[in-house]
């Protein structure tokens, strides 16, 4: 029934010094639909993939507004994400009521991490099975944090979590040095391209993705589907214009004889063997 005798509750350590319940929560984040965050000096962009369990159901909301200057994107159990987003919203309201100023992003992230960490040391609790990308702006500039179910938190220039997020991370790692000085439109473009990388061949449409933006003089808001689709169409046109330029180079080896034909056949076999896998995320995560 259990994987071993050390995962019956979160306070039981294995002989190797591991807490399996915490690792299970982190695995739930890896199985959730992808969420991506990017920041520049003046703007923060959050994007996520919305996948429905079936054609008859609607998708779950993955991006939440916390305050005018803070937003969050989640990957993992959506119910846990809603609970934590309501907690963050309450903290922002209380701080604003008491001090009449916006809550600093870093302080909110620390409070959120403390709340998550308590669930790793109480036998009657379980860790939150959700990872959160918290983006916001305060007096010190734009920030992007990742909060882990273990209670750890890290600040990033750009990051991706969730299912097949490694492809998005690879793209972001190639481009992250230019994000600091990027404009609002460039950040949105990079977020959509990174989102497309997580789909593994599936066509990117506004109906399966959500994009939210905040910046200096621009309160947090989610872009409507029509604007997102226009941006996606514009990027697809650029990709089609660049594709024919590679055709003459690809045609040169074919004129050199039989070895090129063998290489082409091997390439076709490799492409056939690398068919994308379709994995279904459990429990609407």
PDB file of C-alpha atoms in Angstrom:
ATOM      1  CA  UNK A   1       0.000   0.000   0.000  1.00  0.00           C
ATOM      2  CA  UNK A   2       2.790   2.412   0.876  1.00  0.00           C
ATOM      3  CA  UNK A   3       6.061   2.930  -0.898  1.00  0.00           C
ATOM      4  CA  UNK A   4       7.891   2.211   2.353  1.00  0.00           C
ATOM      5  CA  UNK A   5       7.403   2.525   6.106  1.00  0.00           C
ATOM      6  CA  UNK A   6       8.733   6.074   6.252  1.00  0.00           C
ATOM      7  CA  UNK A   7       6.034   7.952   4.317  1.00  0.00           C
ATOM      8  CA  UNK A   8       3.021   7.446   6.596  1.00  0.00           C
ATOM      9  CA  UNK A   9       3.324  10.999   7.940  1.00  0.00           C
ATOM     10  CA  UNK A  10       5.409  14.058   7.221  1.00  0.00           C
ATOM     11  CA  UNK A  11       7.401  13.992  10.482  1.00  0.00           C
ATOM     12  CA  UNK A  12       8.970  10.547   9.935  1.00  0.00           C
ATOM     13  CA  UNK A  13      12.502  10.721   8.599  1.00  0.00           C
ATOM     14  CA  UNK A  14      13.955   7.905   6.520  1.00  0.00           C
ATOM     15  CA  UNK A  15      17.408   6.528   7.397  1.00  0.00           C
ATOM     16  CA  UNK A  16      18.750   8.512   4.431  1.00  0.00           C
ATOM     17  CA  UNK A  17      17.458  11.760   5.964  1.00  0.00           C
ATOM     18  CA  UNK A  18      14.524  12.276   3.610  1.00  0.00           C
ATOM     19  CA  UNK A  19      10.922  13.357   4.156  1.00  0.00           C
ATOM     20  CA  UNK A  20       8.957  11.452   1.541  1.00  0.00           C
ATOM     21  CA  UNK A  21       5.728  13.399   2.010  1.00  0.00           C
ATOM     22  CA  UNK A  22       7.583  16.597   1.077  1.00  0.00           C
ATOM     23  CA  UNK A  23       9.063  14.896  -1.967  1.00  0.00           C
ATOM     24  CA  UNK A  24       5.583  13.725  -3.006  1.00  0.00           C
ATOM     25  CA  UNK A  25       4.368  17.329  -2.828  1.00  0.00           C
ATOM     26  CA  UNK A  26       7.276  18.466  -4.988  1.00  0.00           C
ATOM     27  CA  UNK A  27       6.429  15.711  -7.468  1.00  0.00           C
ATOM     28  CA  UNK A  28       2.868  17.067  -7.672  1.00  0.00           C
ATOM     29  CA  UNK A  29       4.362  20.384  -8.809  1.00  0.00           C
ATOM     30  CA  UNK A  30       6.322  18.608 -11.559  1.00  0.00           C
ATOM     31  CA  UNK A  31       3.147  16.892 -12.791  1.00  0.00           C
ATOM     32  CA  UNK A  32       1.099  20.110 -12.963  1.00  0.00           C
ATOM     33  CA  UNK A  33       0.604  22.176 -16.094  1.00  0.00           C
ATOM     34  CA  UNK A  34       3.473  24.528 -16.863  1.00  0.00           C
ATOM     35  CA  UNK A  35       3.796  28.036 -15.409  1.00  0.00           C
ATOM     36  CA  UNK A  36       6.397  30.563 -16.542  1.00  0.00           C
ATOM     37  CA  UNK A  37       7.608  33.868 -15.138  1.00  0.00           C
ATOM     38  CA  UNK A  38       9.943  36.560 -16.485  1.00  0.00           C
ATOM     39  CA  UNK A  39      10.986  39.962 -15.201  1.00  0.00           C
ATOM     40  CA  UNK A  40      12.826  43.024 -16.431  1.00  0.00           C
ATOM     41  CA  UNK A  41      13.705  46.222 -14.626  1.00  0.00           C
ATOM     42  CA  UNK A  42      10.187  47.579 -15.018  1.00  0.00           C
ATOM     43  CA  UNK A  43       7.821  44.685 -15.825  1.00  0.00           C
ATOM     44  CA  UNK A  44       6.901  41.165 -14.759  1.00  0.00           C
ATOM     45  CA  UNK A  45       5.107  38.684 -17.032  1.00  0.00           C
ATOM     46  CA  UNK A  46       3.442  35.467 -15.889  1.00  0.00           C
ATOM     47  CA  UNK A  47       2.178  32.810 -18.295  1.00  0.00           C
ATOM     48  CA  UNK A  48       0.669  29.369 -17.803  1.00  0.00           C
ATOM     49  CA  UNK A  49      -0.862  26.497 -19.747  1.00  0.00           C
ATOM     50  CA  UNK A  50      -4.561  25.797 -19.176  1.00  0.00           C
ATOM     51  CA  UNK A  51      -5.421  22.162 -19.800  1.00  0.00           C
ATOM     52  CA  UNK A  52      -8.903  20.792 -19.208  1.00  0.00           C
ATOM     53  CA  UNK A  53      -9.418  17.220 -17.992  1.00  0.00           C
ATOM     54  CA  UNK A  54     -11.805  16.534 -20.875  1.00  0.00           C
ATOM     55  CA  UNK A  55     -13.454  18.269 -23.789  1.00  0.00           C
ATOM     56  CA  UNK A  56     -16.633  18.618 -21.719  1.00  0.00           C
ATOM     57  CA  UNK A  57     -15.050  20.494 -18.802  1.00  0.00           C
ATOM     58  CA  UNK A  58     -13.553  23.921 -18.358  1.00  0.00           C
ATOM     59  CA  UNK A  59      -9.986  24.518 -17.267  1.00  0.00           C
ATOM     60  CA  UNK A  60      -8.910  25.585 -13.787  1.00  0.00           C
ATOM     61  CA  UNK A  61      -7.621  29.095 -13.221  1.00  0.00           C
ATOM     62  CA  UNK A  62      -3.838  29.111 -12.756  1.00  0.00           C
ATOM     63  CA  UNK A  63      -2.997  32.820 -12.400  1.00  0.00           C
ATOM     64  CA  UNK A  64      -4.353  34.874  -9.502  1.00  0.00           C
ATOM     65  CA  UNK A  65      -4.269  38.547  -8.650  1.00  0.00           C
ATOM     66  CA  UNK A  66      -2.993  39.164  -5.125  1.00  0.00           C
ATOM     67  CA  UNK A  67      -2.791  42.969  -5.224  1.00  0.00           C
ATOM     68  CA  UNK A  68      -2.320  45.688  -7.811  1.00  0.00           C
ATOM     69  CA  UNK A  69       1.441  45.131  -7.603  1.00  0.00           C
ATOM     70  CA  UNK A  70       1.590  41.347  -6.986  1.00  0.00           C
ATOM     71  CA  UNK A  71       0.370  38.314  -8.932  1.00  0.00           C
ATOM     72  CA  UNK A  72       0.965  34.588  -8.695  1.00  0.00           C
ATOM     73  CA  UNK A  73       1.047  31.660 -11.139  1.00  0.00           C
ATOM     74  CA  UNK A  74       0.731  28.117  -9.823  1.00  0.00           C
ATOM     75  CA  UNK A  75       1.611  24.564 -10.851  1.00  0.00           C
ATOM     76  CA  UNK A  76       0.328  21.598  -8.877  1.00  0.00           C
ATOM     77  CA  UNK A  77      -2.885  21.106  -6.913  1.00  0.00           C
ATOM     78  CA  UNK A  78      -5.150  23.999  -7.865  1.00  0.00           C
ATOM     79  CA  UNK A  79      -7.107  23.809  -4.591  1.00  0.00           C
ATOM     80  CA  UNK A  80      -3.937  24.402  -2.555  1.00  0.00           C
ATOM     81  CA  UNK A  81      -3.020  27.263  -4.865  1.00  0.00           C
ATOM     82  CA  UNK A  82      -6.370  28.966  -4.271  1.00  0.00           C
ATOM     83  CA  UNK A  83      -5.970  28.670  -0.494  1.00  0.00           C
ATOM     84  CA  UNK A  84      -2.493  30.195  -0.557  1.00  0.00           C
ATOM     85  CA  UNK A  85      -3.517  32.970  -2.944  1.00  0.00           C
ATOM     86  CA  UNK A  86      -6.346  33.951  -0.589  1.00  0.00           C
ATOM     87  CA  UNK A  87      -3.869  33.984   2.296  1.00  0.00           C
ATOM     88  CA  UNK A  88      -1.529  36.266   0.322  1.00  0.00           C
ATOM     89  CA  UNK A  89      -4.419  38.554  -0.585  1.00  0.00           C
ATOM     90  CA  UNK A  90      -5.422  38.820   3.057  1.00  0.00           C
ATOM     91  CA  UNK A  91      -1.866  39.662   4.111  1.00  0.00           C
ATOM     92  CA  UNK A  92      -1.671  42.449   1.515  1.00  0.00           C
ATOM     93  CA  UNK A  93      -4.988  43.925   2.681  1.00  0.00           C
ATOM     94  CA  UNK A  94      -3.983  43.830   6.355  1.00  0.00           C
ATOM     95  CA  UNK A  95      -0.591  45.407   5.673  1.00  0.00           C
ATOM     96  CA  UNK A  96      -2.125  48.152   3.546  1.00  0.00           C
ATOM     97  CA  UNK A  97      -4.749  48.868   6.223  1.00  0.00           C
ATOM     98  CA  UNK A  98      -2.123  49.069   8.981  1.00  0.00           C
ATOM     99  CA  UNK A  99       0.707  50.934   7.248  1.00  0.00           C
ATOM    100  CA  UNK A 100      -1.151  52.590   4.346  1.00  0.00           C
ATOM    101  CA  UNK A 101       1.465  51.362   1.875  1.00  0.00           C
ATOM    102  CA  UNK A 102       1.809  48.312  -0.389  1.00  0.00           C
ATOM    103  CA  UNK A 103       3.289  45.162   1.096  1.00  0.00           C
ATOM    104  CA  UNK A 104       6.891  44.553  -0.121  1.00  0.00           C
ATOM    105  CA  UNK A 105       7.112  41.481  -2.324  1.00  0.00           C
ATOM    106  CA  UNK A 106      10.015  39.938  -0.430  1.00  0.00           C
ATOM    107  CA  UNK A 107       8.219  40.151   2.917  1.00  0.00           C
ATOM    108  CA  UNK A 108       5.118  38.465   1.512  1.00  0.00           C
ATOM    109  CA  UNK A 109       7.232  35.652   0.047  1.00  0.00           C
ATOM    110  CA  UNK A 110       8.911  35.048   3.408  1.00  0.00           C
ATOM    111  CA  UNK A 111       5.517  34.840   5.135  1.00  0.00           C
ATOM    112  CA  UNK A 112       4.299  32.415   2.474  1.00  0.00           C
ATOM    113  CA  UNK A 113       7.423  30.254   2.871  1.00  0.00           C
ATOM    114  CA  UNK A 114       6.962  30.180   6.662  1.00  0.00           C
ATOM    115  CA  UNK A 115       3.363  29.048   6.216  1.00  0.00           C
ATOM    116  CA  UNK A 116       4.454  26.249   3.874  1.00  0.00           C
ATOM    117  CA  UNK A 117       7.279  25.158   6.174  1.00  0.00           C
ATOM    118  CA  UNK A 118       4.932  24.661   9.155  1.00  0.00           C
ATOM    119  CA  UNK A 119       3.195  21.928   7.161  1.00  0.00           C
ATOM    120  CA  UNK A 120       6.458  19.967   7.016  1.00  0.00           C
ATOM    121  CA  UNK A 121       6.781  19.627  10.816  1.00  0.00           C
ATOM    122  CA  UNK A 122       3.243  18.802  11.970  1.00  0.00           C
ATOM    123  CA  UNK A 123       2.112  15.173  11.854  1.00  0.00           C
ATOM    124  CA  UNK A 124      -1.549  16.167  11.407  1.00  0.00           C
ATOM    125  CA  UNK A 125      -0.800  18.329   8.346  1.00  0.00           C
ATOM    126  CA  UNK A 126       0.461  17.647   4.851  1.00  0.00           C
ATOM    127  CA  UNK A 127       2.665  19.865   2.669  1.00  0.00           C
ATOM    128  CA  UNK A 128       0.942  22.102   0.142  1.00  0.00           C
ATOM    129  CA  UNK A 129       1.187  20.280  -3.172  1.00  0.00           C
ATOM    130  CA  UNK A 130       1.646  23.424  -5.245  1.00  0.00           C
ATOM    131  CA  UNK A 131       4.518  25.559  -6.457  1.00  0.00           C
ATOM    132  CA  UNK A 132       4.025  29.306  -6.808  1.00  0.00           C
ATOM    133  CA  UNK A 133       5.716  31.843  -9.047  1.00  0.00           C
ATOM    134  CA  UNK A 134       5.206  35.154  -7.249  1.00  0.00           C
ATOM    135  CA  UNK A 135       5.824  38.249  -9.360  1.00  0.00           C
ATOM    136  CA  UNK A 136       5.567  41.822  -8.185  1.00  0.00           C
ATOM    137  CA  UNK A 137       6.937  45.349  -8.047  1.00  0.00           C
ATOM    138  CA  UNK A 138       7.841  47.458  -5.051  1.00  0.00           C
ATOM    139  CA  UNK A 139      10.204  50.315  -4.200  1.00  0.00           C
ATOM    140  CA  UNK A 140      13.243  48.123  -4.924  1.00  0.00           C
ATOM    141  CA  UNK A 141      12.085  47.170  -8.431  1.00  0.00           C
ATOM    142  CA  UNK A 142      10.594  44.114 -10.119  1.00  0.00           C
ATOM    143  CA  UNK A 143      10.833  40.696  -8.465  1.00  0.00           C
ATOM    144  CA  UNK A 144      10.101  37.085  -9.361  1.00  0.00           C
ATOM    145  CA  UNK A 145      10.161  34.384  -6.672  1.00  0.00           C
ATOM    146  CA  UNK A 146       9.559  30.650  -6.693  1.00  0.00           C
ATOM    147  CA  UNK A 147       8.019  29.178  -3.530  1.00  0.00           C
ATOM    148  CA  UNK A 148       8.570  25.453  -3.035  1.00  0.00           C
ATOM    149  CA  UNK A 149       6.310  23.086  -1.010  1.00  0.00           C
ATOM    150  CA  UNK A 150       9.285  22.422   1.277  1.00  0.00           C
ATOM    151  CA  UNK A 151       9.248  26.035   2.491  1.00  0.00           C
ATOM    152  CA  UNK A 152      12.252  27.145   0.420  1.00  0.00           C
ATOM    153  CA  UNK A 153      12.036  30.190  -1.821  1.00  0.00           C
ATOM    154  CA  UNK A 154      14.340  31.545  -4.512  1.00  0.00           C
ATOM    155  CA  UNK A 155      14.443  34.722  -6.578  1.00  0.00           C
ATOM    156  CA  UNK A 156      14.877  34.376 -10.330  1.00  0.00           C
ATOM    157  CA  UNK A 157      15.274  36.481 -13.443  1.00  0.00           C
ATOM    158  CA  UNK A 158      13.118  33.932 -15.267  1.00  0.00           C
ATOM    159  CA  UNK A 159      11.838  30.506 -14.287  1.00  0.00           C
ATOM    160  CA  UNK A 160       9.460  27.735 -15.328  1.00  0.00           C
ATOM    161  CA  UNK A 161       7.743  25.041 -13.265  1.00  0.00           C
ATOM    162  CA  UNK A 162       5.357  22.214 -14.017  1.00  0.00           C
ATOM    163  CA  UNK A 163       5.075  19.501 -16.621  1.00  0.00           C
ATOM    164  CA  UNK A 164       7.691  19.613 -19.421  1.00  0.00           C
ATOM    165  CA  UNK A 165       9.111  22.814 -17.971  1.00  0.00           C
ATOM    166  CA  UNK A 166      12.683  21.793 -18.803  1.00  0.00           C
ATOM    167  CA  UNK A 167      12.173  22.795 -22.450  1.00  0.00           C
ATOM    168  CA  UNK A 168      11.053  26.258 -21.332  1.00  0.00           C
ATOM    169  CA  UNK A 169      14.003  26.512 -18.922  1.00  0.00           C
ATOM    170  CA  UNK A 170      16.398  25.716 -21.759  1.00  0.00           C
ATOM    171  CA  UNK A 171      14.961  28.558 -23.829  1.00  0.00           C
ATOM    172  CA  UNK A 172      15.003  30.980 -20.888  1.00  0.00           C
ATOM    173  CA  UNK A 173      18.609  30.092 -20.021  1.00  0.00           C
ATOM    174  CA  UNK A 174      19.672  31.067 -23.536  1.00  0.00           C
ATOM    175  CA  UNK A 175      17.879  34.404 -23.357  1.00  0.00           C
ATOM    176  CA  UNK A 176      17.875  35.491 -19.707  1.00  0.00           C
ATOM    177  CA  UNK A 177      20.769  37.966 -20.027  1.00  0.00           C
ATOM    178  CA  UNK A 178      18.647  40.158 -22.314  1.00  0.00           C
ATOM    179  CA  UNK A 179      15.557  40.143 -20.057  1.00  0.00           C
ATOM    180  CA  UNK A 180      16.806  42.925 -17.755  1.00  0.00           C
ATOM    181  CA  UNK A 181      16.563  45.563 -20.481  1.00  0.00           C
ATOM    182  CA  UNK A 182      13.644  44.004 -22.364  1.00  0.00           C
ATOM    183  CA  UNK A 183      10.521  45.964 -23.177  1.00  0.00           C
ATOM    184  CA  UNK A 184       7.036  44.895 -22.171  1.00  0.00           C
ATOM    185  CA  UNK A 185       6.299  43.454 -25.628  1.00  0.00           C
ATOM    186  CA  UNK A 186       9.570  41.514 -25.754  1.00  0.00           C
ATOM    187  CA  UNK A 187       8.886  39.954 -22.357  1.00  0.00           C
ATOM    188  CA  UNK A 188       5.422  38.837 -23.471  1.00  0.00           C
ATOM    189  CA  UNK A 189       6.894  37.402 -26.659  1.00  0.00           C
ATOM    190  CA  UNK A 190       9.534  35.435 -24.767  1.00  0.00           C
ATOM    191  CA  UNK A 191       6.886  34.178 -22.315  1.00  0.00           C
ATOM    192  CA  UNK A 192       4.692  32.904 -25.167  1.00  0.00           C
ATOM    193  CA  UNK A 193       7.621  31.236 -26.934  1.00  0.00           C
ATOM    194  CA  UNK A 194       8.674  29.557 -23.677  1.00  0.00           C
ATOM    195  CA  UNK A 195       5.079  28.402 -23.200  1.00  0.00           C
ATOM    196  CA  UNK A 196       5.066  26.969 -26.704  1.00  0.00           C
ATOM    197  CA  UNK A 197       8.219  24.994 -25.878  1.00  0.00           C
ATOM    198  CA  UNK A 198       6.326  23.098 -23.153  1.00  0.00           C
ATOM    199  CA  UNK A 199       3.612  21.912 -25.566  1.00  0.00           C
ATOM    200  CA  UNK A 200       5.914  19.547 -27.528  1.00  0.00           C
ATOM    201  CA  UNK A 201       4.542  20.104 -30.991  1.00  0.00           C
ATOM    202  CA  UNK A 202       1.009  21.115 -30.069  1.00  0.00           C
ATOM    203  CA  UNK A 203      -0.089  24.393 -31.616  1.00  0.00           C
ATOM    204  CA  UNK A 204      -0.141  27.322 -29.195  1.00  0.00           C
ATOM    205  CA  UNK A 205      -3.555  28.990 -28.969  1.00  0.00           C
ATOM    206  CA  UNK A 206      -4.962  31.639 -26.681  1.00  0.00           C
ATOM    207  CA  UNK A 207      -7.564  29.150 -25.428  1.00  0.00           C
ATOM    208  CA  UNK A 208      -4.910  26.971 -23.743  1.00  0.00           C
ATOM    209  CA  UNK A 209      -2.708  29.689 -22.252  1.00  0.00           C
ATOM    210  CA  UNK A 210      -3.081  32.684 -19.946  1.00  0.00           C
ATOM    211  CA  UNK A 211      -0.760  35.701 -19.799  1.00  0.00           C
ATOM    212  CA  UNK A 212      -0.659  38.348 -17.062  1.00  0.00           C
ATOM    213  CA  UNK A 213       1.412  41.562 -16.989  1.00  0.00           C
ATOM    214  CA  UNK A 214       2.325  44.162 -14.408  1.00  0.00           C
ATOM    215  CA  UNK A 215       4.799  47.021 -14.538  1.00  0.00           C
ATOM    216  CA  UNK A 216       5.683  50.551 -13.563  1.00  0.00           C
ATOM    217  CA  UNK A 217       2.444  52.520 -13.884  1.00  0.00           C
ATOM    218  CA  UNK A 218       0.584  49.356 -14.923  1.00  0.00           C
ATOM    219  CA  UNK A 219      -1.401  47.402 -12.336  1.00  0.00           C
ATOM    220  CA  UNK A 220      -1.516  43.622 -12.470  1.00  0.00           C
ATOM    221  CA  UNK A 221      -4.003  42.384 -15.071  1.00  0.00           C
ATOM    222  CA  UNK A 222      -4.631  39.337 -17.218  1.00  0.00           C
ATOM    223  CA  UNK A 223      -4.576  39.881 -20.983  1.00  0.00           C
ATOM    224  CA  UNK A 224      -7.768  38.957 -22.784  1.00  0.00           C
ATOM    225  CA  UNK A 225      -7.756  36.068 -25.245  1.00  0.00           C
ATOM    226  CA  UNK A 226      -8.140  38.226 -28.360  1.00  0.00           C
ATOM    227  CA  UNK A 227      -4.985  40.218 -27.636  1.00  0.00           C
ATOM    228  CA  UNK A 228      -3.055  37.071 -26.764  1.00  0.00           C
ATOM    229  CA  UNK A 229      -4.132  35.411 -30.016  1.00  0.00           C
ATOM    230  CA  UNK A 230      -3.032  38.453 -32.017  1.00  0.00           C
ATOM    231  CA  UNK A 231       0.380  38.287 -30.386  1.00  0.00           C
ATOM    232  CA  UNK A 232       0.628  34.547 -31.049  1.00  0.00           C
ATOM    233  CA  UNK A 233      -0.290  35.062 -34.718  1.00  0.00           C
ATOM    234  CA  UNK A 234       2.351  37.773 -35.060  1.00  0.00           C
ATOM    235  CA  UNK A 235       5.054  35.491 -33.653  1.00  0.00           C
ATOM    236  CA  UNK A 236       3.973  32.592 -35.870  1.00  0.00           C
ATOM    237  CA  UNK A 237       4.317  34.827 -38.950  1.00  0.00           C
ATOM    238  CA  UNK A 238       7.896  35.652 -37.953  1.00  0.00           C
ATOM    239  CA  UNK A 239       8.661  31.954 -37.574  1.00  0.00           C
ATOM    240  CA  UNK A 240       7.280  31.184 -41.048  1.00  0.00           C
ATOM    241  CA  UNK A 241       9.399  33.900 -42.624  1.00  0.00           C
ATOM    242  CA  UNK A 242      12.579  32.508 -41.079  1.00  0.00           C
ATOM    243  CA  UNK A 243      11.903  28.880 -42.058  1.00  0.00           C
ATOM    244  CA  UNK A 244      12.509  29.076 -45.902  1.00  0.00           C
ATOM    245  CA  UNK A 245      15.967  30.579 -45.352  1.00  0.00           C
ATOM    246  CA  UNK A 246      17.249  27.203 -44.143  1.00  0.00           C
ATOM    247  CA  UNK A 247      15.978  25.248 -47.187  1.00  0.00           C
ATOM    248  CA  UNK A 248      18.896  25.978 -49.614  1.00  0.00           C
ATOM    249  CA  UNK A 249      21.441  24.780 -47.050  1.00  0.00           C
ATOM    250  CA  UNK A 250      19.457  21.615 -46.469  1.00  0.00           C
ATOM    251  CA  UNK A 251      19.315  20.942 -50.211  1.00  0.00           C
ATOM    252  CA  UNK A 252      23.119  20.999 -50.748  1.00  0.00           C
ATOM    253  CA  UNK A 253      23.902  17.535 -49.298  1.00  0.00           C
ATOM    254  CA  UNK A 254      21.149  15.950 -51.402  1.00  0.00           C
ATOM    255  CA  UNK A 255      23.019  16.881 -54.616  1.00  0.00           C
ATOM    256  CA  UNK A 256      26.223  15.170 -53.508  1.00  0.00           C
ATOM    257  CA  UNK A 257      24.947  11.621 -54.012  1.00  0.00           C
ATOM    258  CA  UNK A 258      23.909   8.513 -52.124  1.00  0.00           C
ATOM    259  CA  UNK A 259      25.471   9.297 -48.714  1.00  0.00           C
ATOM    260  CA  UNK A 260      23.115  12.248 -48.350  1.00  0.00           C
ATOM    261  CA  UNK A 261      20.153  10.002 -49.073  1.00  0.00           C
ATOM    262  CA  UNK A 262      21.220   7.583 -46.323  1.00  0.00           C
ATOM    263  CA  UNK A 263      21.625  10.473 -43.897  1.00  0.00           C
ATOM    264  CA  UNK A 264      18.188  11.736 -44.775  1.00  0.00           C
ATOM    265  CA  UNK A 265      16.709   8.304 -44.161  1.00  0.00           C
ATOM    266  CA  UNK A 266      18.440   8.066 -40.811  1.00  0.00           C
ATOM    267  CA  UNK A 267      17.158  11.498 -39.883  1.00  0.00           C
ATOM    268  CA  UNK A 268      13.629  10.495 -40.810  1.00  0.00           C
ATOM    269  CA  UNK A 269      13.925   7.399 -38.650  1.00  0.00           C
ATOM    270  CA  UNK A 270      15.170   9.478 -35.753  1.00  0.00           C
ATOM    271  CA  UNK A 271      12.277  11.865 -36.144  1.00  0.00           C
ATOM    272  CA  UNK A 272       9.834   8.981 -36.192  1.00  0.00           C
ATOM    273  CA  UNK A 273      11.325   7.546 -33.020  1.00  0.00           C
ATOM    274  CA  UNK A 274      11.108  10.866 -31.207  1.00  0.00           C
ATOM    275  CA  UNK A 275       7.331  11.193 -31.347  1.00  0.00           C
ATOM    276  CA  UNK A 276       6.071  13.429 -28.534  1.00  0.00           C
ATOM    277  CA  UNK A 277       4.481  11.666 -25.610  1.00  0.00           C
ATOM    278  CA  UNK A 278       1.061  12.728 -24.415  1.00  0.00           C
ATOM    279  CA  UNK A 279       1.003  12.592 -20.628  1.00  0.00           C
ATOM    280  CA  UNK A 280      -2.098  13.288 -18.590  1.00  0.00           C
ATOM    281  CA  UNK A 281      -1.634  15.214 -15.367  1.00  0.00           C
ATOM    282  CA  UNK A 282      -3.432  13.564 -12.457  1.00  0.00           C
ATOM    283  CA  UNK A 283      -6.053  15.228 -10.234  1.00  0.00           C
ATOM    284  CA  UNK A 284      -6.368  18.358 -12.380  1.00  0.00           C
ATOM    285  CA  UNK A 285      -2.953  19.712 -11.501  1.00  0.00           C
TER     286      UNK A 285
END
